Coordinates of N, CA and C in Angstrom, one line a residue:
Chain A
M143 N 96.2 87.6 81.7 CA 95.0 88.1 82.2 C 95.6 89.8 82.1
K144 N 94.7 90.7 81.4 CA 95.2 91.9 81.9 C 94.1 92.4 82.7
A145 N 94.0 93.4 83.4 CA 93.2 94.0 84.7 C 93.7 96.1 84.4
H146 N 92.2 96.7 84.1 CA 92.5 97.7 84.1 C 91.8 98.2 86.2
V147 N 92.4 99.1 86.3 CA 91.8 100.2 87.3 C 92.0 101.4 87.5
Y148 N 91.3 102.6 87.4 CA 90.6 103.9 86.9 C 90.1 104.5 88.5
V149 N 90.6 105.2 88.9 CA 90.9 106.2 90.6 C 91.2 107.4 89.4
T150 N 89.2 107.6 90.0 CA 89.0 109.1 90.1 C 88.9 109.9 91.2
L151 N 89.1 111.4 91.5 CA 89.0 111.6 92.1 C 86.6 111.9 92.6
K152 N 86.7 111.9 94.1 CA 85.1 112.2 93.6 C 84.3 113.6 93.7
T153 N 83.5 113.3 93.2 CA 82.9 114.1 92.2 C 82.3 115.4 93.6
S154 N 82.7 114.7 94.5 CA 82.5 116.4 95.9 C 84.2 117.0 95.7
V155 N 85.2 116.3 95.3 CA 86.8 116.2 95.5 C 86.9 117.2 94.2
L156 N 87.2 119.2 94.6 CA 87.6 119.7 93.4 C 88.9 119.3 92.7
D157 N 88.7 119.5 91.1 CA 90.4 118.6 90.8 C 91.0 119.8 90.3
P158 N 91.9 120.6 91.5 CA 92.3 122.0 90.3 C 93.6 121.5 88.8
Q159 N 93.6 120.3 89.1 CA 95.1 119.6 87.8 C 93.8 120.0 86.9
G160 N 92.0 119.3 86.6 CA 91.4 119.2 85.0 C 90.5 119.9 85.4
Q161 N 90.4 121.6 85.6 CA 90.5 123.3 86.2 C 91.3 123.3 85.0
T162 N 92.5 124.0 85.5 CA 93.8 123.7 84.7 C 93.7 123.2 83.1
I163 N 93.7 122.0 82.5 CA 93.4 122.0 81.5 C 91.9 122.8 80.6
H164 N 91.2 122.2 81.3 CA 89.9 122.4 81.3 C 90.5 124.3 80.4
N165 N 91.0 125.1 81.0 CA 91.1 126.6 80.6 C 92.2 126.3 79.9
A166 N 93.2 126.0 80.2 CA 93.9 125.5 79.2 C 92.9 125.1 77.5
L167 N 92.2 124.4 77.5 CA 91.6 123.7 76.1 C 90.4 125.0 75.7
R168 N 89.9 125.7 76.6 CA 89.0 127.0 76.0 C 89.3 127.7 75.4
K169 N 91.9 128.4 76.3 CA 92.2 129.0 75.6 C 92.8 129.1 74.0
I170 N 92.8 127.7 73.5 CA 93.8 127.8 72.6 C 92.3 126.6 71.7
G171 N 91.3 127.3 71.7 CA 90.3 127.2 70.9 C 88.6 125.6 71.2
F172 N 89.2 124.9 72.0 CA 88.1 123.9 72.4 C 86.4 124.4 73.2
S173 N 86.1 124.9 72.6 CA 85.3 125.6 73.7 C 83.9 124.8 74.0
D174 N 84.3 123.1 73.2 CA 83.0 122.3 73.1 C 82.7 121.6 75.0
V175 N 84.1 122.1 75.2 CA 84.3 121.0 76.4 C 84.0 121.8 77.8
A176 N 83.5 121.2 77.7 CA 82.0 121.4 79.3 C 83.2 121.4 80.6
A177 N 83.1 120.7 80.6 CA 84.6 120.3 82.0 C 85.5 119.3 81.8
V178 N 87.1 119.0 82.5 CA 87.6 118.3 82.1 C 88.1 117.3 84.3
R179 N 87.9 116.0 84.3 CA 88.1 115.1 85.5 C 89.4 114.6 85.4
Q180 N 91.2 115.0 86.0 CA 92.3 114.0 85.9 C 91.5 113.0 86.8
G181 N 92.3 111.4 86.4 CA 92.6 110.9 87.0 C 93.2 109.3 86.7
K182 N 94.0 108.5 87.6 CA 94.9 107.9 87.7 C 95.0 106.2 86.6
Y183 N 94.7 105.2 86.3 CA 95.2 105.1 84.9 C 95.6 103.8 85.3
F184 N 95.9 102.3 86.0 CA 96.6 101.4 86.3 C 96.2 100.8 85.8
A185 N 97.0 99.4 83.9 CA 97.5 98.3 84.2 C 98.3 97.3 84.8
L186 N 97.2 96.5 85.2 CA 98.2 95.3 85.1 C 98.2 93.9 84.9
S187 N 98.2 93.7 84.6 CA 99.3 92.0 84.5 C 99.1 90.7 84.7
L188 N 98.2 90.0 84.6 CA 97.7 88.9 86.4 C 98.3 87.3 86.0
A189 N 99.2 86.9 86.3 CA 99.3 86.1 86.2 C 98.7 84.4 85.4
D190 N 99.0 84.3 84.2 CA 98.4 83.1 83.5 C 97.2 82.2 84.8
G191 N 96.5 81.5 83.9 CA 95.5 80.5 85.0 C 95.3 81.1 86.3
L192 N 95.0 82.3 86.3 CA 94.3 82.7 87.4 C 92.4 82.2 86.7
D193 N 91.9 82.0 87.8 CA 90.9 81.6 87.2 C 89.5 83.6 87.5
Q194 N 88.7 84.4 86.8 CA 88.0 84.8 86.5 C 87.7 85.9 88.3
Q195 N 87.0 84.6 88.8 CA 86.5 84.8 89.9 C 87.9 85.4 91.5
T196 N 89.1 84.8 91.1 CA 89.8 85.5 91.9 C 90.5 86.0 91.5
A197 N 90.2 86.9 89.4 CA 91.3 88.4 89.4 C 90.1 88.9 90.3
R198 N 89.2 89.1 90.1 CA 88.3 90.0 90.1 C 88.7 90.3 91.8
T199 N 88.2 89.3 92.7 CA 88.5 89.2 93.9 C 90.6 90.2 94.7
Q200 N 90.5 90.0 93.8 CA 92.2 90.7 94.4 C 92.4 91.9 93.6
V201 N 92.4 92.0 92.7 CA 91.6 93.5 91.7 C 91.3 94.8 92.4
E202 N 90.2 94.0 93.3 CA 89.0 94.5 94.0 C 90.1 95.7 95.0
R203 N 90.8 94.4 95.8 CA 91.4 94.4 96.9 C 92.2 95.3 96.8
I204 N 93.5 95.4 95.7 CA 94.3 96.0 95.5 C 94.0 97.0 95.1
A205 N 93.2 97.6 94.9 CA 92.5 99.1 94.5 C 92.2 99.5 95.4
K206 N 91.8 98.8 96.1 CA 90.8 98.8 97.5 C 92.1 99.3 98.5
E207 N 92.9 98.9 98.4 CA 93.9 99.1 100.3 C 95.3 99.2 99.0
V208 N 95.4 99.5 98.0 CA 97.1 99.9 97.6 C 96.6 101.9 96.9
L209 N 96.1 101.1 95.5 CA 96.0 102.3 94.8 C 94.7 103.1 94.7
T210 N 93.9 102.8 95.4 CA 92.9 104.5 95.7 C 93.2 105.1 97.4
N211 N 92.9 106.4 97.4 CA 92.7 106.8 99.0 C 90.9 106.6 99.1
P212 N 90.5 106.2 100.0 CA 88.9 106.3 100.2 C 88.5 107.2 100.5
V213 N 89.8 108.4 101.0 CA 88.6 109.6 101.5 C 88.3 110.8 100.2
I214 N 89.4 110.1 100.0 CA 89.0 111.0 98.0 C 88.4 110.7 97.2
E215 N 88.7 109.5 96.7 CA 89.1 108.9 95.8 C 88.1 107.9 94.9
E216 N 87.7 107.3 94.6 CA 86.5 106.1 94.2 C 87.2 105.0 92.4
F217 N 87.1 104.2 92.4 CA 87.4 103.2 91.8 C 86.5 102.6 90.9
T218 N 87.7 102.6 89.5 CA 86.4 101.2 88.9 C 87.5 100.2 88.5
Y219 N 86.9 99.6 87.8 CA 88.1 98.4 86.7 C 87.7 97.2 86.0
R220 N 88.2 96.9 85.3 CA 87.9 96.3 84.1 C 88.7 94.8 83.8
I221 N 88.7 93.6 84.0 CA 89.0 92.8 83.7 C 88.5 92.3 82.3
D222 N 89.6 91.9 81.3 CA 89.4 91.3 79.8 C 89.1 90.3 79.7
E223 N 88.5 89.6 79.5 CA 88.5 88.1 78.8 C 89.7 87.2 78.3
Chain B
M293 N 76.9 114.5 76.9 CA 78.0 113.4 76.5 C 79.4 113.1 76.8
K294 N 79.8 112.5 77.5 CA 81.0 112.2 78.0 C 81.9 111.8 77.1
A295 N 83.4 112.6 77.6 CA 84.6 111.4 76.8 C 85.9 110.8 77.6
H296 N 86.2 110.2 77.4 CA 86.9 109.3 78.0 C 88.4 109.2 78.1
V297 N 89.5 109.6 78.4 CA 91.4 109.5 77.1 C 91.9 108.5 78.7
Y298 N 92.5 107.5 77.5 CA 93.6 106.9 78.7 C 94.8 106.6 78.4
V299 N 95.1 108.6 78.4 CA 96.5 108.0 77.9 C 97.9 106.8 78.7
T300 N 98.8 106.5 78.2 CA 100.2 106.1 78.8 C 101.5 106.2 78.4
L301 N 102.5 105.3 79.4 CA 103.1 105.4 78.3 C 103.5 104.1 77.5
K302 N 104.1 104.3 76.3 CA 104.6 103.6 76.0 C 105.7 102.0 75.5
T303 N 104.7 101.0 75.5 CA 105.4 100.2 76.1 C 107.3 100.0 76.0
S304 N 107.8 100.6 75.0 CA 109.0 100.7 75.0 C 109.6 101.6 76.2
V305 N 109.1 102.3 76.8 CA 109.7 103.5 77.7 C 109.2 103.2 79.4
L306 N 110.1 103.1 79.8 CA 110.1 101.9 81.2 C 109.5 103.3 82.3
D307 N 109.1 102.4 82.7 CA 107.9 102.6 84.1 C 108.3 103.2 85.1
P308 N 109.0 103.8 85.6 CA 109.5 103.4 87.3 C 108.3 103.6 88.2
Q309 N 107.1 104.7 87.7 CA 106.0 104.2 88.9 C 105.3 103.0 89.1
G310 N 105.3 102.8 88.0 CA 104.2 100.9 88.0 C 105.1 99.9 88.8
Q311 N 107.0 100.3 87.6 CA 107.5 98.7 89.0 C 107.3 99.6 90.4
T312 N 107.5 100.3 90.7 CA 107.9 100.8 92.1 C 106.4 100.2 92.8
I313 N 105.4 100.0 92.3 CA 103.9 99.4 92.8 C 103.6 98.2 92.6
H314 N 104.6 97.0 91.1 CA 104.5 96.2 91.4 C 105.9 95.7 92.8
N315 N 107.0 96.5 93.2 CA 107.3 95.9 93.6 C 106.6 96.0 95.6
A316 N 105.7 97.2 95.8 CA 105.1 97.1 96.6 C 104.1 96.2 96.9
L317 N 103.2 95.6 95.4 CA 102.9 94.4 95.7 C 103.2 93.3 96.4
R318 N 103.6 93.1 95.8 CA 104.3 91.8 96.2 C 104.9 91.1 97.4
K319 N 105.2 93.1 98.2 CA 105.9 92.6 99.1 C 105.0 92.8 100.5
I320 N 103.4 92.6 100.0 CA 102.3 92.9 100.4 C 101.0 91.1 100.1
G321 N 101.8 90.3 99.5 CA 101.9 89.7 98.9 C 100.9 88.6 97.8
F322 N 100.5 89.8 97.1 CA 99.9 90.3 96.0 C 100.8 89.4 95.2
S323 N 101.4 88.2 95.0 CA 101.6 87.6 93.9 C 101.7 87.5 92.9
D324 N 100.3 87.6 92.5 CA 99.6 87.0 90.8 C 100.1 88.0 89.8
V325 N 100.5 89.5 90.6 CA 100.2 89.9 89.2 C 101.9 90.3 89.2
A326 N 102.0 90.4 87.2 CA 102.9 89.8 87.0 C 104.0 91.2 85.9
A327 N 103.3 92.6 86.0 CA 103.7 93.5 85.8 C 102.4 94.8 86.2
V328 N 102.7 96.1 86.1 CA 101.7 97.2 86.6 C 103.3 98.4 85.5
R329 N 101.8 99.5 84.6 CA 101.7 100.3 83.9 C 101.2 101.2 84.9
Q330 N 102.1 102.4 85.5 CA 100.6 103.3 85.1 C 100.9 104.1 83.9
G331 N 99.0 105.1 83.7 CA 98.5 105.6 83.1 C 98.3 107.1 83.6
K332 N 97.1 107.8 82.5 CA 96.9 109.0 83.5 C 95.5 109.0 82.6
Y333 N 94.4 109.0 83.1 CA 93.2 109.3 82.8 C 92.6 110.6 82.5
F334 N 91.5 110.8 81.8 CA 91.2 112.1 82.0 C 89.0 112.3 81.3
A335 N 88.6 112.3 82.5 CA 86.7 113.1 81.3 C 86.7 113.6 81.2
L336 N 86.8 114.3 80.0 CA 85.7 115.2 79.6 C 84.3 114.9 79.5
S337 N 83.8 115.9 79.7 CA 82.7 116.5 79.4 C 82.1 117.4 78.1
L338 N 81.8 117.1 77.2 CA 81.5 117.8 75.7 C 79.6 118.6 75.7
A339 N 79.5 119.6 75.3 CA 79.0 120.4 75.4 C 77.7 119.7 74.5
D340 N 76.3 119.7 75.3 CA 75.0 118.6 74.6 C 74.7 119.1 73.3
G341 N 74.4 118.5 72.6 CA 74.2 118.3 71.3 C 75.2 118.2 70.4
L342 N 76.4 117.7 70.9 CA 76.9 117.9 70.0 C 77.6 116.3 69.2
D343 N 77.4 116.4 67.5 CA 77.5 115.0 67.4 C 78.4 113.7 67.5
Q344 N 78.2 113.0 67.6 CA 79.4 111.9 68.1 C 81.0 112.1 66.5
Q345 N 80.3 113.1 65.3 CA 82.0 112.3 64.8 C 82.1 113.7 65.3
T346 N 81.8 115.2 64.7 CA 82.5 116.1 65.2 C 83.4 115.7 67.2
A347 N 82.4 114.8 67.7 CA 83.1 114.4 69.5 C 84.2 113.9 69.4
R348 N 84.2 112.8 68.0 CA 85.4 112.7 68.0 C 86.3 112.7 67.6
T349 N 86.2 114.2 66.2 CA 87.4 114.7 66.2 C 87.6 115.4 67.0
Q350 N 87.2 116.0 68.3 CA 87.6 117.5 68.6 C 88.5 116.3 69.9
V351 N 87.6 115.5 70.5 CA 88.4 114.2 71.4 C 90.1 114.2 71.0
E352 N 89.7 113.9 69.8 CA 91.3 112.7 69.0 C 92.6 113.8 69.0
R353 N 91.9 115.5 68.5 CA 92.4 116.7 68.5 C 93.1 116.7 70.0
I354 N 92.2 116.9 70.9 CA 92.6 117.3 72.1 C 93.5 116.0 73.1
A355 N 93.7 114.7 72.5 CA 94.6 113.7 73.4 C 95.3 114.3 72.4
K356 N 95.6 114.3 71.3 CA 96.9 114.2 70.6 C 98.1 115.2 71.0
E357 N 97.2 116.5 71.0 CA 98.1 118.3 71.2 C 97.7 118.4 72.3
V358 N 97.0 117.5 72.6 CA 97.3 118.2 74.6 C 97.7 117.6 75.6
L359 N 97.0 116.7 75.6 CA 96.3 115.5 76.6 C 98.4 114.3 76.6
T360 N 98.9 114.0 75.1 CA 100.1 113.3 75.2 C 101.0 113.4 74.8
N361 N 102.1 113.6 75.7 CA 103.8 113.4 74.8 C 103.5 112.8 74.2
P362 N 103.8 112.2 72.1 CA 104.0 111.8 71.7 C 105.1 111.2 70.8
V363 N 106.2 111.6 72.3 CA 108.3 110.8 72.2 C 107.9 110.2 72.5
I364 N 107.1 110.2 74.1 CA 107.4 108.9 75.0 C 105.1 108.0 75.7
E365 N 104.8 109.1 75.2 CA 103.2 107.9 75.5 C 102.2 107.9 74.3
E366 N 101.3 107.2 74.3 CA 99.6 107.1 73.1 C 98.9 106.9 74.5
F367 N 97.9 106.9 73.8 CA 96.8 107.1 73.7 C 95.3 107.1 74.2
T368 N 94.5 105.7 74.0 CA 93.0 105.5 73.6 C 92.5 106.0 74.2
Y369 N 90.8 106.4 73.4 CA 89.7 107.2 74.1 C 88.5 106.3 73.8
R370 N 87.3 107.4 74.3 CA 86.3 106.3 74.1 C 85.0 107.3 74.7
I371 N 84.0 107.6 73.9 CA 82.7 107.7 74.1 C 82.2 107.6 74.6
D372 N 81.5 107.6 75.4 CA 79.3 106.9 75.4 C 78.4 107.7 74.7
E373 N 77.7 106.6 74.1 CA 76.6 107.4 73.4 C 76.1 108.7 74.6

């Protein structure tokens, strides 16, 4: 079973890295991009035979306690069936 | 319209950062995680009124030419309807 965790900066937090990418894209002609935000992505392979409910609880705890800095970041996750 | 680009290391490329997270998770008791791979996530806000086909072409070019290092990385993307 595979879990995907996406960690992004809260919208209230400035994202200079995303801003830099945005500026670079405009400079080379991609003018249809209005904004860029950068985040992190984690792919977790989970032990076989783990039930869906336990997987959800575990991944949520991992995302919350280890992968995300709750002061400036938030997360979403998805578990492949 | 919003596009989401996920850049990951090719599976043949070692991921010491993911390995470190995996070790840390095991040490604090998350023994159901078999592997961790870390990647990057980019959220692109696209200009309003862009049609789906142009959006796809643009995002694919941006992902390929700017966001991904083709030697060691690969990407997937998703465009919100």
